[in-house]
Amino acid sequence: MKSEKKYFKNKNTKNSAIAENLVFVRTKKALGQNFLKSEPALRKIIEAGEIKSDDVILEIGPGKGKLTEKLLEKAGLVIAVEKDRELFEFLKIKFKKEIKANTLILVCGDILNFNTNAYSLKPSAYKVIANIPYNITGAILKKFLTAKNQPASMVLMVQHEVAKRILASDKKESILSISVKAYGEPKMIMKVPARYFSPAPKVDSAIIVIKNISRKIFKENEVAEDRFWKIVKTGFAHKRKKLSSNLKILLKDKDYGGIAFVNSLGNKRAEDLSLLDWISLAKQ
Ligand code: SAH
C-alpha cells in the first residue's frame, strides 16, 4: 500500500519530488547542512534582500533549494554555489527548467574558491543571500567584504551568538564586529530558533543583513586598509592586556611610530573602541 502511494506521488509531482527520488542525498554534518524549513524565516530573508527583478543574486550552499526557489521568484539571475556533489545533482534535476531558461546558474564547488569576477559579476551590482554553512562564516565574510569585487549587500543566516558579536550587542567590539562595520552596515533581522531547521542545529540562528558595502570609510579618511588592519589586529592580540600595552609593540616600527599617543588611551581595552576610534588611531 505504502509503495503504491509513493509510486502515485512520483508520477504526479513536479521536478523537485522526482529529483528527491532519483538522487539519494545523505545529510553531511561536516558541510554544515541544516536545511531551513520555516516559511516565515524564508520570507524574512527574501524581504531583507529587497530584491529587484533585475538583481543578480549569489547564493552560497543552496542545499535542497528551498531558498533558491524563492530567490528565483524575485531575481533576474541566481548563481548558486553548492559544494556537495549529491545535492548539486539533485538541484540540477529540480531546477532543470530554470537552468535552461538561464535564470539559474548552478555551480558545483567550494564558495571559498569561487572567483568573484566570474559570471560577469560587477562591483556593488550583486547581492549575496544565503543560509550559509556556519563553520565557514568568518571566511565567507572576509572573502566578500574585502573582495575587490564587493557585493552591494549580504543577507545571511548565521549562528545567533555570531550575529550578536557582529552587532556588538553587548557594547563589546571584537575584530569581527569592527571588520564587518568597516565595510558595511550590519543589522539584525530576526532570531531563528533551531527547530526551524532540519536537522535542527545545536544552537539558535539569526538572519542579519549587511547593507551599503563599500570601502568608503577608508577612502574618506585617507586611511590605508592594511595599516588599519595591522593596528586593529595588534590592538586585539592579547585580550586581557590594556590596549596601550598591546599597541606599544608598533611604536618601534617607523611606519607606526606616529601613534605614540597610545599612552593617552589610559585603561581602555580594545573592545571599548568604536570603528571611528580605530580609524582615528590609524590616521595619526
Ligand atoms: N541554503 C539551504 C542549505 C543550508 S545548509 C537551506 O536554507 O536549506 C548549508 C549548505 O552549504 C549545504 O547545502 C552544504 O552542502 C553547503 N556547503 C557547505 N560548505 C560549502 C562550501 N564550502 N561551499 C559551498 N557550499 C557549501
Coordinates of C-alpha atoms and ligand atoms in Angstrom, one line a residue:
M1 CA 0.0 0.0 0.0
K2 CA 2.7 2.3 1.1
S3 CA 4.9 1.8 -2.0
E4 CA 1.8 2.2 -4.2
K5 CA 1.2 5.6 -2.7
K6 CA 4.8 6.6 -3.3
Y7 CA 4.6 5.5 -6.9
F8 CA 1.5 7.5 -7.4
K9 CA 3.2 10.6 -5.9
N10 CA 6.2 10.2 -8.2
K11 CA 4.0 10.3 -11.3
N12 CA 2.1 13.3 -10.3
T13 CA 4.6 15.7 -8.7
K14 CA 7.0 18.3 -10.1
N15 CA 10.7 18.1 -10.7
S16 CA 11.7 18.5 -7.1
A17 CA 9.9 15.4 -5.9
I18 CA 11.2 13.4 -8.9
A19 CA 14.7 14.6 -8.1
E20 CA 14.4 13.5 -4.4
N21 CA 13.5 10.0 -5.6
L22 CA 16.3 9.8 -8.2
V23 CA 19.1 11.2 -6.2
F24 CA 19.8 9.7 -2.8
V25 CA 21.2 12.6 -0.7
R26 CA 22.8 11.9 2.7
T27 CA 22.9 14.8 5.1
K28 CA 26.5 15.7 5.8
K29 CA 27.3 17.3 9.1
A30 CA 30.8 18.3 8.1
L31 CA 29.3 20.5 5.4
G32 CA 27.1 22.3 7.9
Q33 CA 23.9 21.0 6.4
N34 CA 20.9 22.3 8.3
F35 CA 18.1 22.9 5.9
L36 CA 15.7 25.8 6.6
K37 CA 12.1 24.7 6.6
S38 CA 10.4 27.7 8.1
E39 CA 8.3 29.7 5.6
P40 CA 8.3 32.9 7.7
A41 CA 12.1 32.8 8.1
L42 CA 12.5 32.2 4.3
R43 CA 10.2 35.1 3.7
K44 CA 12.2 37.4 6.0
I45 CA 15.4 36.5 4.2
I46 CA 13.8 37.5 0.9
E47 CA 12.3 40.7 2.3
A48 CA 15.6 41.7 3.8
G49 CA 17.2 41.2 0.4
E50 CA 15.0 43.9 -1.2
I51 CA 15.3 42.0 -4.4
K52 CA 14.5 43.8 -7.7
S53 CA 13.6 42.0 -10.9
D54 CA 17.0 42.7 -12.5
D55 CA 19.1 41.8 -9.4
V56 CA 21.9 39.2 -9.6
I57 CA 21.9 37.1 -6.5
L58 CA 24.8 34.9 -5.4
E59 CA 23.6 32.1 -3.1
I60 CA 26.0 30.1 -1.1
G61 CA 25.1 26.5 -0.3
P62 CA 21.6 26.2 -1.9
G63 CA 21.2 22.8 -0.2
K64 CA 17.8 21.3 -1.3
G65 CA 16.9 24.6 -2.9
K66 CA 14.2 26.0 -0.6
L67 CA 15.6 29.5 -0.6
T68 CA 16.7 29.2 -4.2
E69 CA 13.1 28.7 -5.3
K70 CA 12.1 32.0 -3.5
L71 CA 15.1 33.9 -4.9
L72 CA 14.2 32.7 -8.4
E73 CA 10.7 34.2 -8.0
K74 CA 12.1 37.7 -7.5
A75 CA 15.5 38.0 -9.1
G76 CA 16.7 38.3 -12.6
L77 CA 19.5 35.8 -12.2
V78 CA 20.6 33.5 -9.3
I79 CA 24.0 32.0 -9.2
A80 CA 24.0 29.2 -6.6
V81 CA 27.3 27.5 -5.5
E82 CA 26.9 24.1 -3.8
K83 CA 29.9 22.1 -2.6
D84 CA 28.0 18.8 -2.1
R85 CA 28.1 16.8 -5.4
E86 CA 25.0 14.8 -4.4
L87 CA 23.0 17.9 -3.7
F88 CA 24.3 19.5 -6.9
E89 CA 23.0 16.5 -8.9
F90 CA 19.6 16.8 -7.1
L91 CA 19.4 20.6 -7.8
K92 CA 20.2 20.0 -11.4
I93 CA 17.1 18.0 -11.8
K94 CA 14.9 20.1 -9.6
F95 CA 15.8 23.3 -11.4
K96 CA 16.2 21.9 -14.9
K97 CA 13.7 24.5 -16.3
E98 CA 15.3 27.5 -14.6
I99 CA 18.8 26.4 -15.7
K100 CA 17.6 26.0 -19.3
A101 CA 16.0 29.5 -19.1
N102 CA 19.3 31.0 -17.9
T103 CA 17.7 32.4 -14.7
L104 CA 19.8 30.0 -12.6
I105 CA 23.5 29.2 -12.9
L106 CA 24.2 26.2 -10.7
V107 CA 27.9 25.8 -9.8
C108 CA 29.4 22.7 -8.1
G109 CA 32.3 23.9 -5.9
D110 CA 33.6 25.4 -2.8
I111 CA 32.5 29.0 -2.2
L112 CA 35.9 29.8 -0.7
N113 CA 37.5 29.1 -4.1
F114 CA 34.8 31.0 -6.0
N115 CA 36.1 33.7 -8.3
T116 CA 34.1 36.8 -7.5
N117 CA 34.9 38.1 -11.0
A118 CA 33.2 35.2 -12.7
Y119 CA 29.9 35.2 -14.5
S120 CA 30.2 39.0 -15.2
L121 CA 29.7 39.9 -11.5
K122 CA 30.3 43.6 -11.2
P123 CA 31.3 45.5 -8.0
S124 CA 28.3 46.6 -6.0
A125 CA 26.0 45.1 -8.6
Y126 CA 25.2 41.8 -7.0
K127 CA 23.9 40.6 -3.6
V128 CA 24.9 37.6 -1.5
I129 CA 21.8 36.0 0.0
A130 CA 22.3 32.7 1.8
N131 CA 21.7 30.3 4.7
I132 CA 25.4 29.5 5.0
P133 CA 27.4 26.6 6.5
Y134 CA 28.3 28.0 9.9
N135 CA 31.8 26.6 10.1
I136 CA 33.0 29.0 7.4
T137 CA 31.1 32.1 8.5
G138 CA 34.2 34.1 9.1
A139 CA 35.9 33.1 5.9
I140 CA 32.8 34.0 3.9
L141 CA 32.5 37.4 5.5
K142 CA 36.2 38.1 4.9
K143 CA 36.1 36.9 1.3
F144 CA 33.2 39.0 0.2
L145 CA 33.7 42.1 2.4
T146 CA 37.3 42.5 1.4
A147 CA 36.9 41.4 -2.3
K148 CA 37.9 43.9 -5.0
N149 CA 34.5 43.0 -6.4
Q150 CA 32.4 43.5 -3.3
P151 CA 28.7 42.7 -3.3
A152 CA 26.2 45.6 -2.7
S153 CA 24.8 43.8 0.3
M154 CA 24.6 40.5 2.1
V155 CA 21.7 38.7 3.8
L156 CA 23.0 35.8 5.8
M157 CA 21.7 33.2 8.2
V158 CA 24.4 32.9 10.9
Q159 CA 24.6 31.5 14.5
H160 CA 22.7 33.8 16.9
E161 CA 25.8 34.2 19.0
V162 CA 27.8 35.2 16.0
A163 CA 25.1 37.7 14.9
K164 CA 25.3 39.3 18.4
R165 CA 29.1 39.5 18.2
I166 CA 28.9 41.1 14.8
L167 CA 26.5 43.7 16.1
A168 CA 28.4 44.1 19.4
S169 CA 25.0 44.0 21.1
D170 CA 26.8 43.8 24.5
K171 CA 28.7 47.0 23.6
K172 CA 31.9 45.0 23.4
E173 CA 33.6 45.3 20.0
S174 CA 35.7 42.5 18.5
I175 CA 37.8 42.1 15.4
L176 CA 34.7 40.5 13.9
S177 CA 32.4 43.5 14.6
I178 CA 35.0 46.0 13.6
S179 CA 35.7 44.1 10.4
V180 CA 32.0 44.0 9.3
K181 CA 31.3 47.6 10.3
A182 CA 34.4 48.8 8.4
Y183 CA 32.8 47.6 5.2
G184 CA 29.1 47.8 5.7
E185 CA 26.1 48.4 8.0
P186 CA 25.0 45.2 9.8
K187 CA 21.5 44.9 11.1
M188 CA 19.6 42.1 12.9
I189 CA 16.6 40.9 11.1
M190 CA 15.3 38.1 13.3
K191 CA 16.3 35.4 15.6
V192 CA 15.6 31.9 14.2
P193 CA 15.1 29.0 16.6
A194 CA 16.9 25.8 16.0
R195 CA 13.7 23.9 15.4
Y196 CA 13.1 25.8 12.2
F197 CA 15.8 23.7 10.6
S198 CA 16.0 20.1 9.6
P199 CA 18.1 18.6 11.1
A200 CA 18.0 21.1 13.9
P201 CA 21.4 22.5 14.8
K202 CA 22.5 22.7 18.4
V203 CA 22.3 26.5 18.6
D204 CA 19.8 29.2 17.6
S205 CA 20.4 31.2 14.5
A206 CA 19.7 34.7 13.2
I207 CA 19.2 36.5 10.0
I208 CA 21.4 39.5 9.5
V209 CA 21.7 42.0 6.7
I210 CA 24.9 43.9 5.8
K211 CA 23.9 46.9 3.8
N212 CA 25.9 49.5 1.7
I213 CA 29.0 47.5 1.4
S214 CA 32.0 49.7 0.3
R215 CA 35.4 51.0 1.2
K216 CA 34.1 54.4 1.9
I217 CA 35.4 54.8 5.4
F218 CA 39.0 54.1 4.3
K219 CA 38.7 56.5 1.3
E220 CA 37.0 59.3 3.2
N221 CA 39.5 59.2 6.0
E222 CA 42.6 58.6 3.7
V223 CA 43.5 55.5 5.8
A224 CA 45.2 52.6 4.1
E225 CA 43.4 49.4 4.7
D226 CA 46.5 47.3 5.6
R227 CA 47.7 49.9 8.1
F228 CA 44.2 49.9 9.7
W229 CA 44.1 46.2 10.0
K230 CA 47.6 45.9 11.4
I231 CA 46.6 48.3 14.2
V232 CA 43.3 46.6 14.9
K233 CA 44.9 43.1 14.9
T234 CA 47.7 44.3 17.2
G235 CA 45.2 46.0 19.4
F236 CA 43.2 42.9 19.9
A237 CA 46.2 40.5 20.1
H238 CA 46.1 39.9 23.9
K239 CA 42.6 40.2 25.1
R240 CA 43.4 40.7 28.8
K241 CA 46.0 43.4 28.2
K242 CA 45.3 47.0 28.0
L243 CA 45.1 48.4 24.5
S244 CA 48.0 50.7 25.1
S245 CA 50.3 47.7 26.1
N246 CA 49.2 45.8 23.0
L247 CA 49.9 48.7 20.7
K248 CA 53.3 49.7 22.2
I249 CA 54.9 47.0 20.1
L250 CA 54.1 49.0 17.0
L251 CA 55.9 52.1 18.2
K252 CA 59.3 50.5 17.3
D253 CA 58.2 50.3 13.7
K254 CA 58.8 53.6 12.0
D255 CA 55.6 53.3 9.9
Y256 CA 53.6 53.3 13.1
G257 CA 55.7 55.5 15.3
G258 CA 53.2 58.2 14.9
I259 CA 50.7 56.6 17.1
A260 CA 52.9 57.5 20.1
F261 CA 49.8 58.9 21.8
V262 CA 48.8 55.3 22.7
N263 CA 49.7 56.3 26.2
S264 CA 46.7 58.6 26.3
L265 CA 44.4 55.5 25.9
G266 CA 44.6 55.0 29.6
N267 CA 42.9 51.8 30.8
K268 CA 40.9 51.3 27.7
R269 CA 40.7 47.8 26.2
A270 CA 40.5 47.0 22.5
E271 CA 36.8 46.1 22.9
D272 CA 35.9 49.6 24.1
L273 CA 36.9 51.3 20.9
S274 CA 34.4 52.0 18.1
L275 CA 35.2 51.8 14.5
L276 CA 35.7 55.5 14.3
D277 CA 38.1 55.4 17.2
W278 CA 40.2 52.8 15.3
I279 CA 40.1 54.9 12.2
S280 CA 41.4 58.0 14.1
L281 CA 44.2 55.8 15.6
A282 CA 45.2 54.7 12.1
K283 CA 45.1 58.3 10.9
Q284 CA 47.8 59.6 13.3
Ligands
SAH1 N1 20.5 27.1 1.9 C1 20.0 25.8 2.3 C2 21.1 24.9 2.9 C3 21.8 25.4 4.1 S1 22.9 24.3 4.8 C4 18.8 25.9 3.1 O1 18.5 27.1 3.5 O2 18.1 25.0 3.4 C5 24.5 24.8 4.1 C6 24.7 24.4 2.7 O3 26.0 24.8 2.3 C7 24.7 22.9 2.4 O4 23.9 22.6 1.3 C8 26.1 22.5 2.2 O5 26.3 21.4 1.4 C9 26.7 23.7 1.6 N2 28.1 24.0 1.7 C10 28.9 23.6 2.8 N3 30.2 24.0 2.6 C11 30.2 24.7 1.4 C12 31.2 25.4 0.7 N4 32.4 25.5 1.2 N5 30.9 26.0 -0.5 C13 29.6 25.9 -1.0 N6 28.6 25.2 -0.3 C14 28.9 24.7 0.9

